[in-house]
Coordinates of C-alpha atoms in Angstrom, one line a residue:
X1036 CA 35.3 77.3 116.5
X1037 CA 32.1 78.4 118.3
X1038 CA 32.5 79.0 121.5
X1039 CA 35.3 82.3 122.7
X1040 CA 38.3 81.4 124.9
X1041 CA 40.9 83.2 126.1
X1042 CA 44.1 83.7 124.5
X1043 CA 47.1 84.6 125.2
X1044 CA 49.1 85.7 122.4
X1045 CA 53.1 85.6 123.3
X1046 CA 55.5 88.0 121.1
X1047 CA 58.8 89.9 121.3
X1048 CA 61.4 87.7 122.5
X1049 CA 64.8 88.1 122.9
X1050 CA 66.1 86.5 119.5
X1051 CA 67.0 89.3 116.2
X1052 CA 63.2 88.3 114.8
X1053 CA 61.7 90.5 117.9
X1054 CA 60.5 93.6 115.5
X1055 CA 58.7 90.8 113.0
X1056 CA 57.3 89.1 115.9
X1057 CA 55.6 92.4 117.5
X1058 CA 54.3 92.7 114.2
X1059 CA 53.0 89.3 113.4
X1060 CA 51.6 89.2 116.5
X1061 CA 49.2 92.2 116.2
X1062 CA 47.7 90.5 113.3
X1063 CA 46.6 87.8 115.2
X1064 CA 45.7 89.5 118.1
X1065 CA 43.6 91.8 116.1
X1066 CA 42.1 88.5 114.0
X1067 CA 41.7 86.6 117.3
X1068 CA 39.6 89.9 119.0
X1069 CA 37.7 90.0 116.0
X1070 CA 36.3 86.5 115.9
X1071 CA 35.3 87.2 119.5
X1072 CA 37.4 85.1 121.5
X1073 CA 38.9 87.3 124.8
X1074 CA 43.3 88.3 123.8
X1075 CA 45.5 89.0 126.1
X1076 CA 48.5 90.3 124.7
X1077 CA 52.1 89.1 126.7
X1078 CA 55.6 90.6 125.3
X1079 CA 58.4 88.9 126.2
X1080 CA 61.3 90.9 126.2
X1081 CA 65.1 90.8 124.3
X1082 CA 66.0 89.3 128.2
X1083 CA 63.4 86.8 128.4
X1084 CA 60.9 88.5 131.1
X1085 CA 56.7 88.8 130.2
X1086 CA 55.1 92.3 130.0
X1087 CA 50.9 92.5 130.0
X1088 CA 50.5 94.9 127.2
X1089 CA 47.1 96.8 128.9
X1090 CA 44.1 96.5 127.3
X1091 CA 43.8 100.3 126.5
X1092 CA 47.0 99.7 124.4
X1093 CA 45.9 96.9 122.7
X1094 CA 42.4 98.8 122.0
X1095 CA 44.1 101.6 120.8
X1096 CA 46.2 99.3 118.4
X1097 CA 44.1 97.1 117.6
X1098 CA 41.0 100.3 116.2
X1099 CA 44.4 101.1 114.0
X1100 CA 44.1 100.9 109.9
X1101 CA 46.2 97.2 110.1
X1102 CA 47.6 97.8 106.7
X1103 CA 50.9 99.6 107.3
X1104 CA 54.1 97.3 106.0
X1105 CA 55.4 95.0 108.2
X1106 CA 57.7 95.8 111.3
X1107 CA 55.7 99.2 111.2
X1108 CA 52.1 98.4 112.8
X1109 CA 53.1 96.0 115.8
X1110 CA 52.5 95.4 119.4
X1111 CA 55.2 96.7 122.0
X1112 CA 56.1 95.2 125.1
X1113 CA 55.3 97.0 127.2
X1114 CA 53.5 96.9 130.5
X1115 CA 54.0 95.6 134.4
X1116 CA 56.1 92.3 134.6
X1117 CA 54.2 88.9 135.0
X1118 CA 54.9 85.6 135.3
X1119 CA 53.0 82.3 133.4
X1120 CA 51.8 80.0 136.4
X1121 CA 49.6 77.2 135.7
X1122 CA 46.1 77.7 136.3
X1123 CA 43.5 76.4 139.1
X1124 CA 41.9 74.4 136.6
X1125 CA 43.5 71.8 134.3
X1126 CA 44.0 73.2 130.9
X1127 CA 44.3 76.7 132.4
X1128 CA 47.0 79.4 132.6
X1129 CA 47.3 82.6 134.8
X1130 CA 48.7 85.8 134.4
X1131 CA 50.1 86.4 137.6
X1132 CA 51.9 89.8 138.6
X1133 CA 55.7 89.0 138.8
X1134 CA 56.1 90.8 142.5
X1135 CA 52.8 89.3 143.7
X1136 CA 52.0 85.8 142.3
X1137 CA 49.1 85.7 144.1
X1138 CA 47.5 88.5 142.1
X1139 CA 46.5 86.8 138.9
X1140 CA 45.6 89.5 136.5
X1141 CA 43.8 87.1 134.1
X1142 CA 43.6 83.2 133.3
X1143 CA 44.0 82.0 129.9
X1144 CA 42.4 78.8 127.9
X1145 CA 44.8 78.7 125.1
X1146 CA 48.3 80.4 124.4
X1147 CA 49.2 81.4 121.2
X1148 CA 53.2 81.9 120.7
X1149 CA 53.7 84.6 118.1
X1150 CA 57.2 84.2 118.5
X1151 CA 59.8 83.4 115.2
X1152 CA 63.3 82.5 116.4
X1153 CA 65.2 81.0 118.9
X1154 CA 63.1 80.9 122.3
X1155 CA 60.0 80.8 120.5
X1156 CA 60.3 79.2 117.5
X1157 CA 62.9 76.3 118.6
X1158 CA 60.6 73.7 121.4
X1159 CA 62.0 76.3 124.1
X1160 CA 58.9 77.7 124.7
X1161 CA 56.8 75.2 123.7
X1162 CA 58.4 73.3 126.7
X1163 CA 57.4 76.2 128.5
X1164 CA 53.8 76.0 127.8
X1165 CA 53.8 71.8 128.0
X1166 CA 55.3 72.2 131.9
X1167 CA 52.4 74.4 132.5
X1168 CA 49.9 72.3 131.0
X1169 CA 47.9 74.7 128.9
X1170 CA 47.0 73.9 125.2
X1171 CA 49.1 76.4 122.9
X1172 CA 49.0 76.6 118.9
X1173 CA 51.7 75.5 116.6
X1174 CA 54.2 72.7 116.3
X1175 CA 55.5 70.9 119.5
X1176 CA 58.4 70.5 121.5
X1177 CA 60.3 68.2 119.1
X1178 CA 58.5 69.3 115.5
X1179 CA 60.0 72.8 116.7
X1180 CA 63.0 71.8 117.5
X1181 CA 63.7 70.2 114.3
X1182 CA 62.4 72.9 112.1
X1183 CA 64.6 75.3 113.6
X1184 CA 67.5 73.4 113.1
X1185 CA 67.9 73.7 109.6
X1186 CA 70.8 70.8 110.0
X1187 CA 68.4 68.1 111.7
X1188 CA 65.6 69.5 109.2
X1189 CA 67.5 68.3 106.4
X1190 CA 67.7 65.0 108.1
X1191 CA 64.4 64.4 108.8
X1192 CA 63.6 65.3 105.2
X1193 CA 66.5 62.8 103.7
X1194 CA 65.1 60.3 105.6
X1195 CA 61.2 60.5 104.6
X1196 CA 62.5 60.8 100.9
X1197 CA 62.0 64.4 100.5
X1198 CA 63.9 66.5 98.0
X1199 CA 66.7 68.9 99.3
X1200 CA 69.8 70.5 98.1
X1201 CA 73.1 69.4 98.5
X1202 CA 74.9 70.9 101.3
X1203 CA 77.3 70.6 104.4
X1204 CA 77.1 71.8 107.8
X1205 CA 80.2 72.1 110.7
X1206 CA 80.9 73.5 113.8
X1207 CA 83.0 76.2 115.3
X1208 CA 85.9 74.0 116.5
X1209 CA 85.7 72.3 113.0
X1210 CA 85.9 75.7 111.1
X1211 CA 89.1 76.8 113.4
X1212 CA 90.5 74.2 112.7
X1213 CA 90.9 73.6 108.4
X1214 CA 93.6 75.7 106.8
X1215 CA 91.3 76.3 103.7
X1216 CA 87.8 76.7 104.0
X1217 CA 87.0 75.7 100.4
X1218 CA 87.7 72.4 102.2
X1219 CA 84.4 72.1 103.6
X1220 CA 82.5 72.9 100.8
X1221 CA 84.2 70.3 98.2
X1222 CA 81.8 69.0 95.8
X1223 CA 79.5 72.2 96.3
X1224 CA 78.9 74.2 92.9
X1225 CA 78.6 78.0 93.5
X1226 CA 76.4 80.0 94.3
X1227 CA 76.8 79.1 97.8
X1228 CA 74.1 80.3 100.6
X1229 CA 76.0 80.3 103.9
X1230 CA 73.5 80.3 107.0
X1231 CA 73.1 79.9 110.3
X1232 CA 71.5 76.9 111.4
X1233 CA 69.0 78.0 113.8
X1234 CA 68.1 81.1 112.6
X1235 CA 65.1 82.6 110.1
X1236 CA 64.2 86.0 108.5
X1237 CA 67.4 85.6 106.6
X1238 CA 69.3 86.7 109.4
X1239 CA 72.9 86.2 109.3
X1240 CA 72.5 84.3 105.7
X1241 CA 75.3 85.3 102.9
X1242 CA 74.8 84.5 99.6
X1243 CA 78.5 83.9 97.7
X1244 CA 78.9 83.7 94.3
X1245 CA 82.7 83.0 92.4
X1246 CA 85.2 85.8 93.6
X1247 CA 83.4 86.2 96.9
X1248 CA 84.7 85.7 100.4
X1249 CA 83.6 82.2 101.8
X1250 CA 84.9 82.6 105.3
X1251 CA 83.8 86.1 105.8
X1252 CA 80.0 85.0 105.1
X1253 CA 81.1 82.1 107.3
X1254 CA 81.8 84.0 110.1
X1255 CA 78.9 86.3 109.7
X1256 CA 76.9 83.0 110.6
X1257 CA 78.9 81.9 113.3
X1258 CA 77.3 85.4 115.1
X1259 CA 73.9 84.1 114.9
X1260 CA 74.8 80.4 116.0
X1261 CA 77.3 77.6 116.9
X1262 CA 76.5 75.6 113.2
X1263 CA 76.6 76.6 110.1
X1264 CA 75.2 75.0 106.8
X1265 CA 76.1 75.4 103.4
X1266 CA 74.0 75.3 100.6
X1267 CA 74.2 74.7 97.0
X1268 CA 72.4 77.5 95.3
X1269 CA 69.4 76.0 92.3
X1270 CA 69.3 78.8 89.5
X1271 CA 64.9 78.8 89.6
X1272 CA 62.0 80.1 91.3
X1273 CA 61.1 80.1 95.0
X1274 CA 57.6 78.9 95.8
X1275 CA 55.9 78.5 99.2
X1276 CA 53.4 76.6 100.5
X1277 CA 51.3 76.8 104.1
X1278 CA 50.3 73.6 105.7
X1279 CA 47.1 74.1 108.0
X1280 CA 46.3 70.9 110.4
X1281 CA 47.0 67.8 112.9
X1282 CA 46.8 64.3 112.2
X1283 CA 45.4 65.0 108.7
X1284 CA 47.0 68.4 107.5
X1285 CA 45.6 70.1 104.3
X1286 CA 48.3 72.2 101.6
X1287 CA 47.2 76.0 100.7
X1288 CA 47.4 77.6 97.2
X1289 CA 51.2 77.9 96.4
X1290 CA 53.1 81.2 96.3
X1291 CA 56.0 82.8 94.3
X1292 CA 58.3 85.2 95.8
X1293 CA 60.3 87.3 93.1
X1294 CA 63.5 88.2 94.4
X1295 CA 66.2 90.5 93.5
X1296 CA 69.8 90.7 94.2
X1297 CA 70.1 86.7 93.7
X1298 CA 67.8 86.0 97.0
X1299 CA 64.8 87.1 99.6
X1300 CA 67.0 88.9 102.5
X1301 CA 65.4 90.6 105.2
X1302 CA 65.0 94.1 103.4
X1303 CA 62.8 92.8 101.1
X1304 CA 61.2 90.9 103.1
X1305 CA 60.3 93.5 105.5
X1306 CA 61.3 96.5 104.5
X1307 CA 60.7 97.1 100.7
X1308 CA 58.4 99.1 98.7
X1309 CA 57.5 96.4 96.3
X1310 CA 55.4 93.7 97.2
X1311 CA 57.7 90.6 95.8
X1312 CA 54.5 87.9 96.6
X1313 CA 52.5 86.2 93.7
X1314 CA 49.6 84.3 94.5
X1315 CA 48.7 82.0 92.9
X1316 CA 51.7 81.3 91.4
X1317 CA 51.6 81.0 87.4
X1318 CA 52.8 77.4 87.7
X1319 CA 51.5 73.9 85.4
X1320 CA 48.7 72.1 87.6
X1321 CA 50.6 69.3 87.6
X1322 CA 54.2 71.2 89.5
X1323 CA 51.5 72.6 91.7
X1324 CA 49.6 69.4 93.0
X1325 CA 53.3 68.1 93.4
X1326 CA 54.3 71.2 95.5
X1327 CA 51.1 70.7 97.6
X1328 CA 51.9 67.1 98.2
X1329 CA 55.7 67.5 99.3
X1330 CA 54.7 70.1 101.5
X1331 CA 52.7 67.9 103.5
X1332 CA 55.1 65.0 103.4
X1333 CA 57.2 67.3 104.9
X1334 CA 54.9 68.9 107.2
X1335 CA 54.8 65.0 108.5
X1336 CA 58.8 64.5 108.3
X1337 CA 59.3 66.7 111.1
X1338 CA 56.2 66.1 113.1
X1339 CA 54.1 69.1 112.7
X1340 CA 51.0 69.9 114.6
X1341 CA 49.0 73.2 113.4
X1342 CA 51.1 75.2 110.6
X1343 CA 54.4 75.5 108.7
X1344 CA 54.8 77.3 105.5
X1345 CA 57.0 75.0 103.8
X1346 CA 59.5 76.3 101.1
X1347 CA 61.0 75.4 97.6
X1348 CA 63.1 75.8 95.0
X1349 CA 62.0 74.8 91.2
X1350 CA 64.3 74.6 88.5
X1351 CA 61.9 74.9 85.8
X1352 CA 64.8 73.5 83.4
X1353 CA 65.2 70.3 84.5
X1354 CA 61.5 70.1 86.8
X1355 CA 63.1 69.2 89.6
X1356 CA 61.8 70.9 92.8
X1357 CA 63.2 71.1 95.9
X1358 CA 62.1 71.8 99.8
X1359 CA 64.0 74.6 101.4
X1360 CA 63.5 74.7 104.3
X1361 CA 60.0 74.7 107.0
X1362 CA 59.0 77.5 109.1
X1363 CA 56.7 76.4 111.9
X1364 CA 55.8 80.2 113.3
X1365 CA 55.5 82.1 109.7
X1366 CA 55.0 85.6 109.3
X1367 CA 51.6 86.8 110.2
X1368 CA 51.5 90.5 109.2
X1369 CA 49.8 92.0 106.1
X1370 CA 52.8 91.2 104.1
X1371 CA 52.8 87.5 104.5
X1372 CA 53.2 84.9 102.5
X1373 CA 51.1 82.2 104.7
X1374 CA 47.9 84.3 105.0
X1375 CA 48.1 84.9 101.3
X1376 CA 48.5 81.4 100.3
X1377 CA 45.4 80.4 102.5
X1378 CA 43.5 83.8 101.2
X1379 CA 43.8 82.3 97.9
X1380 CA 42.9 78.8 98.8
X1381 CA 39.5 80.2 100.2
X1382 CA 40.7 80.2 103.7
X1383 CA 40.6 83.8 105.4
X1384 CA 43.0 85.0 108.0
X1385 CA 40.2 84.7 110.3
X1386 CA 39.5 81.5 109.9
X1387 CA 43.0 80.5 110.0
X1388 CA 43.8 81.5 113.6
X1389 CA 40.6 80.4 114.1
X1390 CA 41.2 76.6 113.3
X1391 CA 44.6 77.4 114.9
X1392 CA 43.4 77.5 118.4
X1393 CA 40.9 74.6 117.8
X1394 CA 43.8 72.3 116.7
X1395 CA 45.4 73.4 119.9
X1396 CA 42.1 72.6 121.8
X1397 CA 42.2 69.5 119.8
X1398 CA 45.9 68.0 120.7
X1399 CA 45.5 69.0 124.5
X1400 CA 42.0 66.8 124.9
X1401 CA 43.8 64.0 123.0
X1402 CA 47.2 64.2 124.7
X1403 CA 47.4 61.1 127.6
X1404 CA 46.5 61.4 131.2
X1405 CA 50.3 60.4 132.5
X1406 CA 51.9 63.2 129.8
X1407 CA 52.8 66.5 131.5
X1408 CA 51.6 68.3 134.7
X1409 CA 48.9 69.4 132.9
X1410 CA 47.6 65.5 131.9
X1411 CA 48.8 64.6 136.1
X1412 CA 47.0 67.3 137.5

């Protein structure tokens, strides 16, 4: 981009990925400040209300070293309360105090939705944002939707010819309801991952192996959501890919994750010593051009607009590989995997949220006079 907007960069939330968020976000907020363009830092809290982080916080944070692990260097919420209203102009956004709407405390170009989880990751905010009229980065209302629904994911991704693991998914009433829950799962070789369906950070996922309880790592995900999906585990290596674009996306270098313990849970992820990430990953040219191009056919299965990280499974035995799952709002802190995978593909982190907010710019100027009350206005 050339010329500086303003941003307002939306973290917290009230789903269990609120520490990762705070994180991610200072990342971007700190990339954002640093290519010039005006931040404006807005926490949303675990009930759902907006905090203006003050500047002077964000100064302070932002002068910090930026290397610390994970869920340790992060934004707070913290702040008076505000509300989003649209703007006087179309394709604007105020920050307006929550007890005094009149007193707008600043007015934003773009909005950038740091947010993983439900609210932020799942079209809910994104719905937000389209009602107000204001160009915002990442996936739409639908492609979020469907990315956090790991169930209608799988669907999209069946449907488009994309590679995916056998699996089955049921409700609560259906789960109460079976006398044996190896019922459900009939035709599914262990080892099993049982998941919530809209969830991500591996919250709430059990991995079950032969011996192990089923319906306690059933009910485990039934505390995150009202679905659950069952997966048949692939013995091989997980790789991940980031997808960077709109109507013609572009694949990054390709990842590996080592994992121990059978799978990457949430300690590892954000909490370990160990860095688990390889990238590039030592994989045949020919595995990795195939990984770059399934990650864009999926990338278009859904819908996406802006980013995903998209990932697999290879079972280096038979070659097949596999598409995990998308992300559409992936990590952004030091330890990411979708900075690294565009670090390695020549693309800094910089420039990343940098082209983010363009595409946003991008998808707003092209988006049809009679769609939203920002296009009515």
């Amino acid at each position: 981009m050339s010329a500086p907007v303003r941003i307002g960069v939306l973290f917290g939330g009230p789903s269990a990925e609120h520490e990762v968020s705070c994180a991610s976000a200072l990342g971007v907020a700190r990339a954002l400040a640093d290519a010039g363009h005006r931040v404006v830092a807005i926490g949303v809290t675990r009930t759902g209300g907006f905090r203006l982080v003050p500047d002077a916080v964000f100064a302070e944070l932002r002068a910090g070293p930026g290397a610390g692990r994970a869920i340790d260097d992060r934004l707070t919420v913290t702040g008076p309360l505000v509300e989003l209203r649209t703007g006087s102009r179309p394709g604007t956004a105020v920050v307006a105090a929550a007890n005094a709407p009149g007193a707008v405390h600043a007015e934003l170009d773009v909005v950038f939705p740091v947010l993983h989880g439900p609210y932020g990751e799942d079209g809910v905010v994104q719905g937000l944002l389209e009602s107000l009229g204001v160009p915002y980065v990442g996936c739409g209302i639908l492609a979020s939707a469907v990315g956090m629904d790991k169930v209608a994911m799988k669907r999209a991704l069946r449907a488009e010819g994309v590679p995916i693991t056998p699996h089955v998914s049921f409700d609560g009433p259906t789960w109460r309801a079976v006398d044996d829950p190896e019922k459900l799962v009939l035709g599914l070789r262990r080892p099993l991952f049982v998941k919530p369906a809209r969830m991500g950070s591996s919250i709430g996922i059990s991995r079950v192996v032969e011996g192990d309880d089923l319906a306690a790592a059933v009910e485990e995900a039934f505390r995150h959501d009202t679905v659950v999906l069952v997966k048949q585990g692939v013995t091989g290596r997980e790789l991940e890919c980031g997808v960077l674009g709109g109507w013609r996306p572009e694949a990054s270098a390709v990842g590996e994750v080592r994992v121990t313990g059978g799978w990457f849970d949430y300690r590892q992820k954000y909490l370990g010593d160990a860095d688990p990430m390889t990238v590039p990953a030592p994989l045949p040219d020919e595995v990795t051009e195939r990984i770059r191009d399934l990650s864009v056919r999926a990338f278009a299965a859904i819908g996406g607009w802006g980013l995903a990280r998209v990932d697999f499974l290879y079972d280096e035995a038979t070659g097949d590989l596999y598409v995990n799952e998308l992300n559409t709002m992936p990590g952004f802190t030091a330890h990411s995997m979708y900075p690294k995978v565009w670090a390695a593909a020549g693309v800094s982190y910089r420039e990343v949220v940098d082209r983010l907010v363009a595409l946003a710019l991008d998808r707003h100027a092209e988006r049809p006079a009679s769609v939203g009350l920002g296009g009515a206005r």
